[in-house]
Amino acid sequence: MIKSLINTISSTELSSNIRAKASSDLLLLQSEEHSFRDSIRKMNQQLHGEVPSKMLTAKLAQSKKDSSIPGLYRSNKSVTSDIDEMTTLQKVVPHLFQFLQIWKNKK
């Protein structure tokens, strides 16, 4: 399907409206494919018990598309998934923090 959209976009015989529609459809398909691959990667990460890095946690929080990332709230409302920091936070002030499980439904 993507190849046919690319052929449609590059075709000079079709009107610009059809090419524009094909171009927007192609962008939509590519973004859905990217989202689908991210979902698979995140699910595999959970199944294997991997804890994401701080950078990945921040990136996912910024994109607001994410999946279940284990972590704890810090006092400044940010989230950490660093195992050592999570252990320290739980020992110091356990009542201020709760585990965070985010699984947003894709719209």
CSV table of C-alpha atoms in Angstrom, one decimal:
chain,number,residue,atom,x,y,z
A,1,MET,CA,0.0,0.0,0.0
A,2,ILE,CA,2.8,2.4,0.8
A,3,LYS,CA,4.4,1.7,-2.6
A,4,SER,CA,1.2,2.5,-4.4
A,5,LEU,CA,0.9,5.8,-2.4
A,6,ILE,CA,4.5,6.7,-3.4
A,7,ASN,CA,3.8,5.9,-7.0
A,8,THR,CA,0.6,8.0,-6.8
A,9,ILE,CA,2.5,10.9,-5.3
A,10,SER,CA,5.2,10.8,-8.0
A,11,SER,CA,2.8,10.4,-10.9
A,12,THR,CA,2.5,13.5,-13.0
A,13,GLU,CA,-0.7,12.3,-14.7
A,14,LEU,CA,-2.9,12.8,-11.6
A,15,SER,CA,-4.3,16.0,-10.3
A,16,SER,CA,-2.5,17.9,-7.5
A,17,ASN,CA,-5.5,17.2,-5.1
A,18,ILE,CA,-5.1,13.4,-5.5
A,19,ARG,CA,-1.3,13.7,-5.0
A,20,ALA,CA,-1.8,15.8,-1.9
A,21,LYS,CA,-4.3,13.3,-0.5
A,22,ALA,CA,-2.0,10.4,-1.2
A,23,SER,CA,0.9,12.4,0.4
A,24,SER,CA,-1.2,13.0,3.6
A,25,ASP,CA,-2.3,9.3,3.7
A,26,LEU,CA,1.4,8.3,3.4
A,27,LEU,CA,2.3,10.5,6.3
A,28,LEU,CA,-0.5,9.1,8.4
A,29,LEU,CA,0.5,5.5,7.6
A,30,GLN,CA,4.1,6.2,8.5
A,31,SER,CA,3.2,7.8,11.8
A,32,GLU,CA,0.9,4.9,12.7
A,33,GLU,CA,3.7,2.4,11.8
A,34,HIS,CA,6.1,4.3,14.0
A,35,SER,CA,3.6,4.3,16.9
A,36,PHE,CA,3.0,0.6,16.4
A,37,ARG,CA,6.7,-0.2,16.4
A,38,ASP,CA,7.1,1.9,19.6
A,39,SER,CA,4.3,0.0,21.2
A,40,ILE,CA,5.9,-3.4,20.4
A,41,ARG,CA,9.3,-2.2,21.7
A,42,LYS,CA,7.7,-1.0,25.0
A,43,MET,CA,5.8,-4.2,25.4
A,44,ASN,CA,8.9,-6.3,24.9
A,45,GLN,CA,10.7,-4.1,27.3
A,46,GLN,CA,8.1,-4.8,30.0
A,47,LEU,CA,8.1,-8.5,29.3
A,48,HIS,CA,11.8,-8.7,29.8
A,49,GLY,CA,11.7,-6.6,33.0
A,50,GLU,CA,14.0,-3.9,31.6
A,51,VAL,CA,13.9,-0.6,33.4
A,52,PRO,CA,14.1,2.3,31.0
A,53,SER,CA,16.9,4.9,31.3
A,54,LYS,CA,16.3,8.4,32.7
A,55,MET,CA,16.6,9.8,29.2
A,56,LEU,CA,14.0,7.4,27.8
A,57,THR,CA,11.6,8.1,30.7
A,58,ALA,CA,11.9,11.9,30.1
A,59,LYS,CA,11.4,11.4,26.4
A,60,LEU,CA,8.3,9.3,26.8
A,61,ALA,CA,6.9,11.7,29.4
A,62,GLN,CA,7.4,14.6,26.9
A,63,SER,CA,5.7,12.8,24.1
A,64,LYS,CA,2.8,11.9,26.3
A,65,LYS,CA,2.3,8.6,24.4
A,66,ASP,CA,3.5,6.1,26.6
A,67,SER,CA,3.2,2.9,28.2
A,68,SER,CA,3.9,1.4,31.5
A,69,ILE,CA,7.1,2.7,33.0
A,70,PRO,CA,7.9,1.8,36.5
A,71,GLY,CA,9.1,4.7,38.5
A,72,LEU,CA,8.7,6.9,41.6
A,73,TYR,CA,7.7,10.5,42.0
A,74,ARG,CA,10.3,12.8,43.3
A,75,SER,CA,9.4,15.7,45.6
A,76,ASN,CA,9.5,18.1,42.6
A,77,LYS,CA,6.8,16.0,40.8
A,78,SER,CA,9.3,14.6,38.3
A,79,VAL,CA,9.6,10.8,37.9
A,80,THR,CA,12.7,8.7,38.2
A,81,SER,CA,13.2,5.1,37.0
A,82,ASP,CA,16.8,4.8,38.2
A,83,ILE,CA,16.8,1.7,40.5
A,84,ASP,CA,19.3,3.2,43.0
A,85,GLU,CA,17.4,6.5,43.2
A,86,MET,CA,14.1,4.7,43.6
A,87,THR,CA,15.5,2.6,46.4
A,88,THR,CA,16.8,5.7,48.2
A,89,LEU,CA,13.5,7.5,47.8
A,90,GLN,CA,11.6,4.6,49.3
A,91,LYS,CA,13.9,4.4,52.3
A,92,VAL,CA,14.0,8.1,53.0
A,93,VAL,CA,10.4,9.2,52.7
A,94,PRO,CA,8.2,6.3,51.6
A,95,HIS,CA,4.9,8.1,52.3
A,96,LEU,CA,5.6,10.9,49.8
A,97,PHE,CA,6.0,8.6,46.8
A,98,GLN,CA,3.9,6.1,45.0
A,99,PHE,CA,4.6,3.7,42.2
A,100,LEU,CA,3.8,5.1,38.8
A,101,GLN,CA,2.2,2.9,36.2
A,102,ILE,CA,1.2,4.7,33.0
A,103,TRP,CA,-0.7,3.0,30.3
A,104,LYS,CA,-2.5,5.6,28.2
A,105,ASN,CA,-5.0,4.4,25.7
A,106,LYS,CA,-4.1,5.4,22.3
A,107,LYS,CA,-6.6,7.8,20.7
